[in-house]
Amino acid sequence: MELPPKVKNILLLDSEGKRVAVKYYSDDWPTNSAKEAFEKSVFTATQKTNARTEVEVTALENNIVLYKFVQDLHFFVTGGEEENELILASVLEGLFDAVTLLLRGNVDKREALDNLDLIFLCFDEIIDGGIVLETDANVIAGKAGINSADPNAPLSEQTISQALATAREHLTRSLMK
Amino acid sequence: MAQPLVKKDDDHDDELEYSPFMGIEKGAVLQEARVFNDPQVDPRRCSQVITKLLYLLNQGESFTKVEATEVFFSVTKLFQSKDTGLRRMVYLIIKELSPSSDEVIIVTSSLMKDMNSKIDMYRANAIRVLCRIIDGTLLTQIERYLKQAIVDKNPVVSSAALVSGLHLLKTNPEIVKRWSNEVQEGIQSRSALVQFHALALLHQIRQNDRLAVSKLVGSLTRGSVRSPLAQCLLIRYTSQVIRDMANHGQSGERPFYEFLESCLRHKAEMVILEAARAITELDGVTSRELTPAITVLQLFLSSPRPVLRFAAVRTLNKVAMTHPMAVTNCNIDMESLISDQNRSIATLAITTLLKTGNESSVERLMKQITNFMSDIADEFKIVVVEAIRSLCVKFPLKYRSLMTFLSNILREEGGFEYKRAIVDSIVTIIRDIPDAKESGLLHLCEFIEDCEFTYLSTQILHFLGIEGPNTSDPSKYIRYIYNRVHLENATVRAAAVSTLAKFGFMVESLKPRITVLLKRCIYDSDDEVRDRATLYLSVLGGDGTVDTDKESKDFLFGSLEVPLVNMETSLKNYEPSEEAFDINSVPKEVKSQPLAEKKAQGKKPTGLGAPPAAPASGFDGYEKLLSSIPEFTAFGKLFKSSLPVELTEAETEYAVDVVKHIFDSHVVFQYNCTNTIPEQLLERVNVIVDASEAEEFSEVTSKALNSLPYDSPGQAFVVFEKPAGVPAIGKFSNTLTFVVKEVDPSTGEAEDDGVEDEYQLEDLEVVAGDYMVKVGVSNFRNAWESLDEEDERVDEYGLGQRDSLGEAVKAVIDLLGMQTCEGTETIPLNARSHTCLLSGVYIGNVKVLVRAQFGMDSSKDIAMKLTVRAEDVSVAEAIHEIVASG
């Protein structure tokens, strides 16, 4: 293991194990069904555990999986079995705190889906092709957040306009039913 | 066509659940993507559409080539917008779409512009995107900018360039290697992450230059690295350098150990862990080197953070495999982890304790585990069961409490894999520890009384049929077996009938009763059960001549002489006709699996499932293989088969290994040959053996391999005669001769004309250890005392200077080829003396026991006192001769 620490994937699943956002950096799971199978086994293996205060960890199929849950969101970071758990933990903590910052503390599935662009950007800023890019939550949130919308628009306005937009979409959908 | 991705569930609760992507459809989103082409770009709208596209991709939807190209082209139009948020999303989607090289051309100029932009975020991201999608020729064009970016004063830009360099190194190493100077500068950066990325890249660039890496590590270990991540990397590189130096025979004080040890006091826990792990993984680590690492890991064990506890116990678990004594200090902390909330930690703690525990602590541990078993998942239980199995082999005297434990958990709820692991363990214990047989069989009998898994029931019944008749009171198993005939499905009933027949045949006194039972089975509702019952009744009924006896014995206990796979193909090819299917027409040669599968096979656990599966390896397999060759049947019973010895380096054109089969007055060399060249077919493959350095051997015959196609191993044999019952030794040199024919790869047909060729193989030795079969005894003292003291032979030997006591012990064990007993193969770390107990059976079926006492003085000189008892004095003397000449 002379290579730099490698992250194999980052998973963000909901309370039923469905994908909210995922990113794979390794060829271990070549097809979408292989990925889904892995997500399912990770989800079931950790489902009954309490990972709400501390980052928890388990070994699964020759991988080390670090996980932390909040509300109806389950965060996972996977690395090879030789990997240093604490490096992976720092990635997970960086991700978790950055998402918390970006969602302003309301970390749940609905908020995450409403701001999915921020979540994707967050993933992009933490890991590049499996290599740790940054683990400081403030820096990650800063890089993903500032650029998320028109930099001239203040944050508060941004949320209102987003809320309006989603309300509008919601309305159209209920009318179309 | 595209399916709606988020389907509405039947569950009504879900309808309330709101999602901005509800009812999203690929077709509709692709339509929406047309807004990218609007002359007046609406950044917010476009960002939303990109998010939707990313969402679709993320959910596993795939775009066709045409769709992807279309999206890509319209996305490139968005470069005209000045909105930074939108630009950020554009970067993201370009990476996800991974355009083909002819499309890349469209965006390169835009990205190159961004690379030189004043906005740091643009520069950093443009570099990452561009490096992800370009090829070599384009890379040379932008190389200049990348080198600049590496030394950019903004750390984000610098990191982006360095990380991109790491990725590019795989495809364009010669270009990235030219950046060394800039990367070197990065290592001095004040930004922690730049330092980390620069170190990673610099090492990758130099990794093939041992000296350069060693220099790099040497200069950095003096302390200029600030980032914990970079420090972890440095530790990894340091261990690599240490390994390399050891490989190249530079002995003496271990270099850089001090650096590793100093990292144990680093303020970042990830560095401490990395260093501790590096120390535990050093080759031939001494207990003095190990101690400080174990101490920090012990502290981690009581950390409030689960990750730290997990990391520590996982590392200690590994250490326990090689240095169980070093870990015993942590046993108290480890025991408190058995009740850890995180079951992965608890399981690791348990298995570590099982490895480090001594004979006296087994009972106490088992009690703790019993409480723990009820609330862990099956896969952890399997790990525990496997640990217990190896514990039982290590401490055969403790089989009673371990067997009780296994039978208890066998009765509890559990899935198939778990139950199979338990059954496998009990079977292994029964095989290895004769005393455990009767109680183990009864446990298995009780289990099948209430077993929901047909597979396990049939396997156990089969096993009962083999082992049961040889017990002191076979009749007590009959009830269990016959119950199956009443209560189970047809498959199990049929297996039970076969088992009953085996009892009836082996135990004369039971025959009349079994016949009665079998008669009742004739009226079974299933035809297979009826057929078997009828068949066995007629076999049992023929209480006539010895001749039929032998035939029926073969029929009941003999195994199918042909590999099942071949049988299956032959049966499939057989077309119903006047001519009956002839089993002799089935080829007996084993067509092994493709190479890749071979490795996996070796790892399979031994137990119920394994033995029938591997026809050509293992003692039974060899015996069958050899007896199928008429020339060899006259040699008598096979005494021992060695493990395969490689005669070629890995990855050569032809892979050959050899198995030495020892008979009373013959030795058969089985050369397993594999042709690894797809374009060649080998014919008339033979091995020419020069036995000039093996005086007592004379070649009798050889059996060539007719044809050796690509990737389908075959065997050639050479037979030597030697004086009967004598452990003759010698050295043989081997040459592979064959005729090569070219194969047309497209048709797979070989050309008619071949060329004769030969291939030099490595030498092969027959050593004294080949005449010794590893046979364990469950109670060494009893066995020792049962042998006559008169026949004891004692002598002392100086073994010279060795690195450690363990090395000397291993050398002696390997030399004698005997089974170690009572766990005496593990040696306490800092021991200066050790006693090793060995047992085995020597050629001529002579039981041998050895007690070897080792001592080491201050200058690492090792002396050994060897006490040998054997059923035959001459054999005891022979053992001494082996040691004296070895």
Tab-separated table of C-alpha atoms in Angstrom, chain B residues 195-526:
chain	number	residue	atom	x	y	z
B	195	GLN	CA	2.251	19.423	1.063
B	196	PHE	CA	0.292	16.158	1.166
B	197	HIS	CA	-0.518	16.167	-2.530
B	198	ALA	CA	2.991	17.183	-3.521
B	199	LEU	CA	4.528	14.414	-1.437
B	200	ALA	CA	2.180	11.859	-2.954
B	201	LEU	CA	3.007	12.965	-6.479
B	202	LEU	CA	6.745	13.235	-5.937
B	203	HIS	CA	6.852	9.744	-4.530
B	204	GLN	CA	4.813	8.376	-7.414
B	205	ILE	CA	7.186	10.011	-9.872
B	206	ARG	CA	10.213	8.489	-8.195
B	207	GLN	CA	8.753	5.213	-7.036
B	208	ASN	CA	10.877	3.060	-9.296
B	209	ASP	CA	14.083	4.703	-8.188
B	210	ARG	CA	14.876	3.068	-4.880
B	211	LEU	CA	17.700	5.389	-4.051
B	212	ALA	CA	15.673	8.524	-4.739
B	213	VAL	CA	12.811	7.348	-2.576
B	214	SER	CA	15.187	6.478	0.204
B	215	LYS	CA	16.753	9.947	-0.053
B	216	LEU	CA	13.357	11.615	-0.081
B	217	VAL	CA	12.278	9.746	3.021
B	218	GLY	CA	15.610	10.389	4.674
B	219	SER	CA	15.395	14.134	4.214
B	220	LEU	CA	11.759	14.423	5.241
B	221	THR	CA	11.912	12.266	8.354
B	222	ARG	CA	14.107	14.935	9.884
B	223	GLY	CA	10.932	16.876	10.313
B	224	SER	CA	9.585	19.443	7.944
B	225	VAL	CA	6.246	17.806	7.328
B	226	ARG	CA	3.381	19.568	9.001
B	227	SER	CA	0.240	18.016	7.598
B	228	PRO	CA	-0.979	14.860	9.373
B	229	LEU	CA	-2.035	13.368	6.047
B	230	ALA	CA	1.411	13.974	4.601
B	231	GLN	CA	2.949	12.510	7.732
B	232	CYS	CA	0.852	9.351	7.246
B	233	LEU	CA	2.123	9.116	3.693
B	234	LEU	CA	5.667	9.551	4.872
B	235	ILE	CA	5.196	6.682	7.319
B	236	ARG	CA	3.969	4.444	4.502
B	237	TYR	CA	6.952	5.358	2.353
B	238	THR	CA	9.295	4.809	5.279
B	239	SER	CA	8.017	1.273	5.836
B	240	GLN	CA	8.497	0.634	2.155
B	241	VAL	CA	12.103	1.806	2.355
B	242	ILE	CA	12.675	-0.375	5.416
B	243	ARG	CA	11.292	-3.362	3.546
B	244	ASP	CA	13.432	-2.667	0.503
B	245	MET	CA	16.567	-2.380	2.572
B	246	ALA	CA	15.847	-5.659	4.307
B	247	ASN	CA	15.233	-7.315	0.950
B	248	HIS	CA	18.583	-6.157	-0.277
B	249	GLY	CA	20.346	-7.692	2.622
B	250	GLN	CA	21.279	-4.550	4.498
B	251	SER	CA	21.203	-5.829	8.009
B	252	GLY	CA	22.173	-4.298	11.282
B	253	GLU	CA	20.225	-1.694	13.202
B	254	ARG	CA	16.843	-1.211	11.584
B	255	PRO	CA	16.951	2.193	9.899
B	256	PHE	CA	14.194	4.719	10.493
B	257	TYR	CA	12.689	2.766	13.368
B	258	GLU	CA	13.283	5.783	15.548
B	259	PHE	CA	11.288	7.932	13.185
B	260	LEU	CA	8.343	5.543	13.326
B	261	GLU	CA	8.575	5.431	17.072
B	262	SER	CA	8.634	9.220	17.324
B	263	CYS	CA	5.442	9.347	15.257
B	264	LEU	CA	3.731	7.445	18.056
B	265	ARG	CA	3.935	10.689	20.002
B	266	HIS	CA	2.490	12.843	17.220
B	267	LYS	CA	-0.476	14.981	18.159
B	268	ALA	CA	-2.730	13.722	15.380
B	269	GLU	CA	-4.313	10.347	16.115
B	270	MET	CA	-4.278	9.298	12.475
B	271	VAL	CA	-0.495	9.608	12.461
B	272	ILE	CA	-0.194	7.636	15.699
B	273	LEU	CA	-2.332	4.861	14.248
B	274	GLU	CA	-0.420	4.822	10.980
B	275	ALA	CA	2.894	4.578	12.826
B	276	ALA	CA	1.677	1.895	15.220
B	277	ARG	CA	0.395	-0.165	12.332
B	278	ALA	CA	3.629	0.320	10.401
B	279	ILE	CA	5.636	-0.946	13.363
B	280	THR	CA	3.459	-4.007	13.870
B	281	GLU	CA	3.854	-4.876	10.212
B	282	LEU	CA	7.648	-4.666	10.132
B	283	ASP	CA	9.233	-7.889	8.949
B	284	GLY	CA	10.471	-9.899	11.889
B	285	VAL	CA	9.556	-7.244	14.382
B	286	THR	CA	11.049	-7.828	17.818
B	287	SER	CA	9.136	-7.528	21.044
B	288	ARG	CA	11.165	-4.503	22.041
B	289	GLU	CA	10.197	-2.724	18.852
B	290	LEU	CA	6.612	-3.800	19.257
B	291	THR	CA	6.064	-2.650	22.826
B	292	PRO	CA	5.630	1.120	22.286
B	293	ALA	CA	3.173	0.518	19.437
B	294	ILE	CA	1.127	-1.897	21.530
B	295	THR	CA	1.064	0.656	24.344
B	296	VAL	CA	-0.522	3.400	22.229
B	297	LEU	CA	-2.979	0.952	20.727
B	298	GLN	CA	-3.939	-0.125	24.222
B	299	LEU	CA	-4.772	3.491	25.044
B	300	PHE	CA	-6.962	3.672	21.943
B	301	LEU	CA	-8.910	0.649	23.180
B	302	SER	CA	-10.559	2.737	25.875
B	303	SER	CA	-11.203	5.778	23.686
B	304	PRO	CA	-14.751	7.147	23.572
B	305	ARG	CA	-14.513	7.256	19.775
B	306	PRO	CA	-15.633	3.982	18.161
B	307	VAL	CA	-13.322	4.506	15.196
B	308	LEU	CA	-10.277	4.539	17.440
B	309	ARG	CA	-11.376	1.455	19.325
B	310	PHE	CA	-12.069	-0.340	16.050
B	311	ALA	CA	-8.733	0.644	14.535
B	312	ALA	CA	-6.846	-0.463	17.634
B	313	VAL	CA	-8.569	-3.790	18.086
B	314	ARG	CA	-8.285	-4.545	14.383
B	315	THR	CA	-4.537	-3.938	14.462
B	316	LEU	CA	-4.082	-5.947	17.646
B	317	ASN	CA	-6.088	-8.763	16.131
B	318	LYS	CA	-3.554	-8.976	13.327
B	319	VAL	CA	-0.629	-8.820	15.722
B	320	ALA	CA	-2.183	-11.651	17.716
B	321	MET	CA	-1.782	-13.977	14.745
B	322	THR	CA	1.978	-13.704	14.798
B	323	HIS	CA	2.821	-12.438	18.270
B	324	PRO	CA	0.048	-13.579	20.585
B	325	MET	CA	2.162	-12.966	23.665
B	326	ALA	CA	2.668	-9.300	22.848
B	327	VAL	CA	-1.047	-8.660	22.943
B	328	THR	CA	-1.829	-10.394	26.237
B	329	ASN	CA	-1.198	-7.148	28.134
B	330	CYS	CA	-4.270	-5.706	26.477
B	331	ASN	CA	-6.518	-8.617	27.404
B	332	ILE	CA	-8.295	-6.800	30.225
B	333	ASP	CA	-9.161	-3.827	28.015
B	334	MET	CA	-10.123	-6.209	25.298
B	335	GLU	CA	-12.512	-8.134	27.532
B	336	SER	CA	-14.431	-4.976	28.349
B	337	LEU	CA	-14.894	-4.482	24.590
B	338	ILE	CA	-16.871	-7.726	24.342
B	339	SER	CA	-19.916	-5.718	25.401
B	340	ASP	CA	-19.141	-2.823	23.060
B	341	GLN	CA	-22.151	-1.222	21.391
B	342	ASN	CA	-20.455	-1.557	18.031
B	343	ARG	CA	-20.633	-5.255	17.262
B	344	SER	CA	-17.747	-5.142	14.787
B	345	ILE	CA	-15.498	-4.035	17.628
B	346	ALA	CA	-16.916	-6.687	19.941
B	347	THR	CA	-16.368	-9.444	17.385
B	348	LEU	CA	-12.793	-8.403	16.742
B	349	ALA	CA	-12.172	-8.286	20.485
B	350	ILE	CA	-13.549	-11.804	20.907
B	351	THR	CA	-11.515	-13.296	18.107
B	352	THR	CA	-8.383	-11.578	19.353
B	353	LEU	CA	-8.964	-12.959	22.819
B	354	LEU	CA	-9.483	-16.415	21.390
B	355	LYS	CA	-6.129	-16.125	19.667
B	356	THR	CA	-4.185	-14.863	22.647
B	357	GLY	CA	-5.971	-16.887	25.296
B	358	ASN	CA	-4.185	-19.789	26.944
B	359	GLU	CA	-5.623	-23.125	27.771
B	360	SER	CA	-6.787	-22.109	31.233
B	361	SER	CA	-8.796	-19.109	30.098
B	362	VAL	CA	-10.812	-20.979	27.487
B	363	GLU	CA	-13.732	-21.809	29.794
B	364	ARG	CA	-14.089	-18.291	31.124
B	365	LEU	CA	-14.014	-16.863	27.614
B	366	MET	CA	-16.610	-19.286	26.376
B	367	LYS	CA	-18.958	-18.146	29.112
B	368	GLN	CA	-18.568	-14.536	28.037
B	369	ILE	CA	-19.054	-15.382	24.405
B	370	THR	CA	-22.253	-17.270	25.132
B	371	ASN	CA	-23.839	-14.095	26.460
B	372	PHE	CA	-22.571	-12.171	23.496
B	373	MET	CA	-23.661	-14.509	20.725
B	374	SER	CA	-27.374	-13.833	21.028
B	375	ASP	CA	-27.183	-10.235	19.899
B	376	ILE	CA	-24.817	-10.149	16.968
B	377	ALA	CA	-25.444	-10.601	13.274
B	378	ASP	CA	-24.864	-13.939	11.574
B	379	GLU	CA	-21.744	-12.871	9.733
B	380	PHE	CA	-20.033	-11.985	13.001
B	381	LYS	CA	-21.163	-15.251	14.506
B	382	ILE	CA	-19.464	-17.080	11.664
B	383	VAL	CA	-16.205	-15.310	12.478
B	384	VAL	CA	-16.519	-16.380	16.097
B	385	VAL	CA	-17.326	-19.972	15.141
B	386	GLU	CA	-14.254	-20.111	12.937
B	387	ALA	CA	-12.078	-18.734	15.715
B	388	ILE	CA	-13.425	-21.416	18.033
B	389	ARG	CA	-12.681	-24.121	15.535
B	390	SER	CA	-9.036	-23.120	15.341
B	391	LEU	CA	-8.914	-22.797	19.114
B	392	CYS	CA	-10.126	-26.361	19.412
B	393	VAL	CA	-7.443	-27.617	17.062
B	394	LYS	CA	-4.908	-25.713	19.147
B	395	PHE	CA	-6.090	-27.028	22.496
B	396	PRO	CA	-7.502	-30.499	21.784
B	397	LEU	CA	-7.911	-31.160	25.495
B	398	LYS	CA	-10.537	-28.453	25.690
B	399	TYR	CA	-12.726	-30.007	23.064
B	400	ARG	CA	-15.433	-30.811	25.593
B	401	SER	CA	-16.345	-27.250	26.498
B	402	LEU	CA	-15.895	-26.038	22.926
B	403	MET	CA	-18.048	-28.820	21.570
B	404	THR	CA	-20.747	-28.038	24.120
B	405	PHE	CA	-20.644	-24.434	23.062
B	406	LEU	CA	-20.954	-25.329	19.395
B	407	SER	CA	-23.848	-27.687	20.014
B	408	ASN	CA	-25.636	-25.045	22.053
B	409	ILE	CA	-25.407	-22.419	19.362
B	410	LEU	CA	-26.376	-25.035	16.817
B	411	ARG	CA	-29.717	-25.318	18.560
B	412	GLU	CA	-30.376	-21.594	18.432
B	413	GLU	CA	-31.875	-19.627	15.585
B	414	GLY	CA	-29.623	-18.845	12.668
B	415	GLY	CA	-29.303	-18.634	8.917
B	416	PHE	CA	-27.891	-21.266	6.593
B	417	GLU	CA	-24.323	-19.930	6.332
B	418	TYR	CA	-24.034	-19.707	10.087
B	419	LYS	CA	-25.380	-23.198	10.641
B	420	ARG	CA	-23.095	-24.542	7.984
B	421	ALA	CA	-20.093	-22.916	9.664
B	422	ILE	CA	-21.030	-24.599	12.940
B	423	VAL	CA	-21.576	-27.992	11.321
B	424	ASP	CA	-18.284	-27.667	9.431
B	425	SER	CA	-16.517	-26.867	12.678
B	426	ILE	CA	-17.971	-29.870	14.462
B	427	VAL	CA	-16.985	-32.089	11.536
B	428	THR	CA	-13.435	-30.720	11.597
B	429	ILE	CA	-13.201	-31.333	15.319
B	430	ILE	CA	-14.487	-34.886	14.909
B	431	ARG	CA	-11.879	-35.527	12.234
B	432	ASP	CA	-8.978	-34.022	14.155
B	433	ILE	CA	-9.800	-35.211	17.646
B	434	PRO	CA	-10.802	-38.872	17.774
B	435	ASP	CA	-12.033	-38.537	21.375
B	436	ALA	CA	-14.592	-35.986	20.273
B	437	LYS	CA	-16.142	-38.252	17.690
B	438	GLU	CA	-18.972	-39.862	19.609
B	439	SER	CA	-20.260	-36.758	21.320
B	440	GLY	CA	-19.889	-34.747	18.115
B	441	LEU	CA	-21.881	-37.269	16.100
B	442	LEU	CA	-24.645	-37.239	18.695
B	443	HIS	CA	-24.797	-33.439	18.525
B	444	LEU	CA	-25.141	-33.650	14.778
B	445	CYS	CA	-27.866	-36.283	15.149
B	446	GLU	CA	-29.795	-34.033	17.462
B	447	PHE	CA	-29.390	-31.198	15.047
B	448	ILE	CA	-30.898	-33.048	12.088
B	449	GLU	CA	-33.903	-33.890	14.250
B	450	ASP	CA	-34.916	-30.299	13.787
B	451	CYS	CA	-33.028	-28.949	10.814
B	452	GLU	CA	-34.690	-26.824	8.195
B	453	PHE	CA	-31.842	-27.009	5.678
B	454	THR	CA	-32.021	-29.980	3.346
B	455	TYR	CA	-28.416	-29.504	2.275
B	456	LEU	CA	-27.088	-29.739	5.820
B	457	SER	CA	-29.295	-32.724	6.639
B	458	THR	CA	-28.079	-34.719	3.657
B	459	GLN	CA	-24.446	-33.802	4.309
B	460	ILE	CA	-24.696	-34.836	7.931
B	461	LEU	CA	-26.419	-38.093	7.004
B	462	HIS	CA	-23.632	-38.854	4.560
B	463	PHE	CA	-21.017	-38.091	7.201
B	464	LEU	CA	-22.859	-40.284	9.705
B	465	GLY	CA	-22.808	-43.125	7.220
B	466	ILE	CA	-19.026	-42.950	7.035
B	467	GLU	CA	-18.175	-42.309	10.677
B	468	GLY	CA	-21.115	-43.842	12.528
B	469	PRO	CA	-20.466	-47.572	11.865
B	470	ASN	CA	-16.961	-47.274	13.356
B	471	THR	CA	-18.127	-46.086	16.744
B	472	SER	CA	-18.487	-48.181	19.863
B	473	ASP	CA	-22.262	-48.389	19.649
B	474	PRO	CA	-23.480	-47.779	16.124
B	475	SER	CA	-27.045	-48.848	16.934
B	476	LYS	CA	-27.801	-45.661	18.820
B	477	TYR	CA	-27.645	-43.599	15.617
B	478	ILE	CA	-30.190	-45.729	13.805
B	479	ARG	CA	-33.171	-44.130	15.518
B	480	TYR	CA	-32.084	-40.642	14.433
B	481	ILE	CA	-31.534	-41.740	10.897
B	482	TYR	CA	-34.738	-43.696	10.562
B	483	ASN	CA	-36.721	-40.773	11.958
B	484	ARG	CA	-35.639	-38.830	8.902
B	485	VAL	CA	-37.344	-41.392	6.713
B	486	HIS	CA	-40.641	-40.518	8.348
B	487	LEU	CA	-40.406	-36.829	8.756
B	488	GLU	CA	-38.466	-35.277	5.935
B	489	ASN	CA	-38.688	-34.373	2.272
B	490	ALA	CA	-37.705	-36.840	-0.426
B	491	THR	CA	-34.080	-35.676	-0.758
B	492	VAL	CA	-33.376	-36.193	2.914
B	493	ARG	CA	-35.297	-39.469	2.948
B	494	ALA	CA	-33.159	-40.804	0.130
B	495	ALA	CA	-29.972	-39.773	1.941
B	496	ALA	CA	-31.223	-41.444	5.109
B	497	VAL	CA	-31.863	-44.680	3.216
B	498	SER	CA	-28.286	-44.675	1.883
B	499	THR	CA	-26.928	-44.059	5.350
B	500	LEU	CA	-28.974	-46.893	6.809
B	501	ALA	CA	-27.608	-49.205	4.148
B	502	LYS	CA	-24.046	-48.283	5.056
B	503	PHE	CA	-24.696	-49.151	8.689
B	504	GLY	CA	-26.283	-52.421	7.682
B	505	PHE	CA	-23.335	-53.331	5.538
B	506	MET	CA	-20.584	-52.354	7.970
B	507	VAL	CA	-22.104	-53.674	11.171
B	508	GLU	CA	-22.995	-57.306	10.794
B	509	SER	CA	-25.125	-57.413	13.939
B	510	LEU	CA	-27.348	-54.636	12.682
B	511	LYS	CA	-27.967	-56.160	9.294
B	512	PRO	CA	-31.265	-57.959	10.058
B	513	ARG	CA	-32.746	-54.909	11.730
B	514	ILE	CA	-31.654	-52.582	8.956
B	515	THR	CA	-33.178	-54.938	6.415
B	516	VAL	CA	-36.518	-54.616	8.182
B	517	LEU	CA	-36.286	-50.848	8.158
B	518	LEU	CA	-35.323	-50.715	4.500
B	519	LYS	CA	-38.216	-52.954	3.577
B	520	ARG	CA	-40.571	-50.363	4.975
B	521	CYS	CA	-39.031	-47.772	2.695
B	522	ILE	CA	-40.019	-49.685	-0.402
B	523	TYR	CA	-43.473	-48.162	-0.111
B	524	ASP	CA	-42.221	-44.593	-0.018
B	525	SER	CA	-44.087	-42.070	-2.142
B	526	ASP	CA	-40.921	-40.929	-3.912
